[in-house]
Amino acid sequence: MEENTNEENLVEKAENILTSYGHTKYMDIHIRSLEPGRVTGIMNISEKQRNFMDNVHGGALFSFADTLAGIVSASEGFGGVTAQGSMNFIAGAKGDRITGEAEIIKNGRSLIYIEVHIKDEEDKLCATASFVYYRNGDKYDRCKN
């Protein structure tokens, strides 16, 4: 029971960050699960986030992936910024909601390596992304309990 309470606390902290700061405040992203080193989230898609083929725009996919990468890096208790990011677009993302999962692959002294997978409503893999986050400070209590 303690573990679920801790996860709920982490999710609540992450949701507060998403709805309180700049760009992410307008993205309609919600965290489904969060533990140190792994996060799953959803993003509701509006008409403004679609391309001319009625798929989710690549920029929206990348922004979602980068946001999840930032949340998962904060789950380890460190502040970080994107140093490098790349995305492979595998298939058009259809529907009104996408799901993403980000996982820390390597947590180094100053760099954090993160992989992200994004699926559409039909559970079809649409994009994969790799990020390197630069740790920009000492440990803090942003998402970490």
Coordinates of C-alpha atoms in Angstrom, one line a residue:
M1 CA 0.0 0.0 0.0
E2 CA 2.9 2.4 0.8
E3 CA 4.3 1.9 -2.7
N4 CA 1.0 2.9 -4.4
T5 CA 0.8 6.0 -2.2
N6 CA 4.4 6.9 -3.2
E7 CA 3.5 6.5 -6.9
E8 CA 0.4 8.5 -6.5
N9 CA 2.4 11.3 -4.8
L10 CA 4.9 11.3 -7.7
V11 CA 2.1 11.4 -10.3
E12 CA 0.5 14.3 -8.4
K13 CA 3.8 16.3 -8.4
A14 CA 4.4 15.6 -12.1
E15 CA 0.8 16.7 -13.0
N16 CA 1.4 19.9 -11.0
I17 CA 4.5 20.6 -13.0
L18 CA 2.7 19.9 -16.3
T19 CA -0.1 22.3 -15.6
S20 CA 1.9 25.1 -14.1
Y21 CA 4.8 25.9 -16.5
G22 CA 5.0 27.4 -20.0
H23 CA 4.5 25.2 -23.0
T24 CA 3.4 22.0 -21.2
K25 CA 0.4 23.9 -19.6
Y26 CA -1.3 23.8 -23.1
M27 CA -0.4 20.3 -24.2
D28 CA -3.1 18.3 -22.3
I29 CA -0.7 15.7 -21.1
H30 CA -1.6 13.5 -18.1
I31 CA 0.6 11.1 -16.2
R32 CA -0.7 7.5 -15.9
S33 CA 2.1 6.0 -13.9
L34 CA 5.4 7.2 -12.6
E35 CA 8.2 5.6 -10.7
P36 CA 11.9 6.5 -10.5
G37 CA 13.3 5.8 -14.0
R38 CA 10.0 5.2 -15.8
V39 CA 6.9 7.2 -16.7
T40 CA 3.8 6.5 -18.8
G41 CA 1.6 9.4 -20.0
I42 CA -1.2 10.3 -22.4
M43 CA -1.7 13.3 -24.5
N44 CA -5.2 14.3 -25.8
I45 CA -5.0 15.5 -29.4
S46 CA -6.8 18.6 -30.6
E47 CA -7.4 19.7 -34.2
K48 CA -4.5 22.2 -33.7
Q49 CA -2.1 19.3 -33.3
R50 CA -3.0 17.5 -36.5
N51 CA -1.3 17.7 -39.9
F52 CA -3.0 18.0 -43.3
M53 CA -3.3 14.1 -43.4
D54 CA -5.3 14.2 -40.1
N55 CA -2.4 12.5 -38.2
V56 CA -0.8 13.9 -35.1
H57 CA 1.8 16.5 -36.2
G58 CA 5.4 15.4 -35.8
G59 CA 6.2 18.4 -33.8
A60 CA 3.5 17.5 -31.3
L61 CA 4.9 14.0 -31.1
F62 CA 8.4 15.3 -30.4
S63 CA 7.2 17.8 -27.8
F64 CA 5.2 15.0 -26.0
A65 CA 8.3 12.7 -26.0
D66 CA 10.6 15.5 -24.7
T67 CA 8.1 16.3 -22.0
L68 CA 8.0 12.7 -20.8
A69 CA 11.8 12.5 -20.9
G70 CA 11.9 15.6 -18.7
I71 CA 9.5 14.1 -16.2
V72 CA 11.4 10.8 -16.1
S73 CA 14.7 12.6 -15.5
A74 CA 13.1 14.6 -12.7
S75 CA 11.8 11.3 -11.2
E76 CA 15.3 10.6 -10.2
G77 CA 15.4 13.9 -8.2
F78 CA 17.7 15.9 -10.5
G79 CA 17.0 19.0 -12.6
G80 CA 17.8 18.6 -16.3
V81 CA 17.6 20.1 -19.7
T82 CA 17.5 18.5 -23.1
A83 CA 21.1 18.3 -24.5
Q84 CA 20.1 16.1 -27.5
G85 CA 16.9 14.6 -28.9
S86 CA 16.1 12.6 -32.0
M87 CA 12.9 10.9 -33.2
N88 CA 12.1 8.1 -35.6
F89 CA 8.6 8.5 -37.1
I90 CA 7.4 4.9 -37.8
A91 CA 3.7 5.4 -38.7
G92 CA 1.1 8.1 -38.7
A93 CA -0.5 8.5 -35.3
K94 CA -4.3 8.4 -35.6
G95 CA -7.1 9.2 -33.1
D96 CA -7.7 11.6 -30.3
R97 CA -5.1 10.3 -27.8
I98 CA -1.6 9.1 -27.9
T99 CA 0.3 7.2 -25.2
G100 CA 4.0 7.4 -24.4
E101 CA 6.4 5.6 -22.2
A102 CA 9.8 7.0 -21.2
E103 CA 12.5 5.0 -19.5
I104 CA 16.0 6.0 -18.3
I105 CA 18.5 3.7 -20.0
K106 CA 21.6 5.1 -18.3
N107 CA 21.8 7.5 -15.4
G108 CA 25.3 9.0 -15.5
R109 CA 27.1 11.5 -13.4
S110 CA 26.2 14.5 -15.7
L111 CA 24.1 12.9 -18.5
I112 CA 20.9 10.9 -18.5
Y113 CA 20.0 8.7 -21.5
I114 CA 16.3 8.2 -22.1
E115 CA 14.3 6.2 -24.6
V116 CA 10.6 7.0 -25.4
H117 CA 8.0 5.0 -27.3
I118 CA 4.7 6.6 -28.5
K119 CA 1.6 4.6 -29.6
D120 CA -1.7 5.8 -31.0
E121 CA -5.2 4.8 -29.8
E122 CA -5.0 1.5 -31.7
D123 CA -1.8 0.6 -29.7
K124 CA 0.2 1.0 -32.9
L125 CA 3.9 2.1 -32.4
C126 CA 4.1 5.5 -34.2
A127 CA 7.4 6.9 -33.0
T128 CA 10.5 6.2 -31.0
A129 CA 12.8 8.8 -29.5
S130 CA 16.1 9.0 -27.8
F131 CA 17.1 11.9 -25.5
V132 CA 20.2 12.9 -23.6
Y133 CA 19.5 15.2 -20.7
Y134 CA 22.2 17.3 -19.0
R135 CA 21.9 17.3 -15.3
N136 CA 22.0 21.0 -14.3
G137 CA 22.3 21.0 -10.6
D138 CA 22.2 19.1 -7.4
K139 CA 19.6 16.7 -6.3
Y140 CA 16.2 18.3 -5.5
D141 CA 12.7 17.3 -4.6
R142 CA 10.7 18.2 -7.8
C143 CA 9.2 14.8 -8.6
K144 CA 11.1 12.6 -6.2
N145 CA 9.5 11.9 -2.9

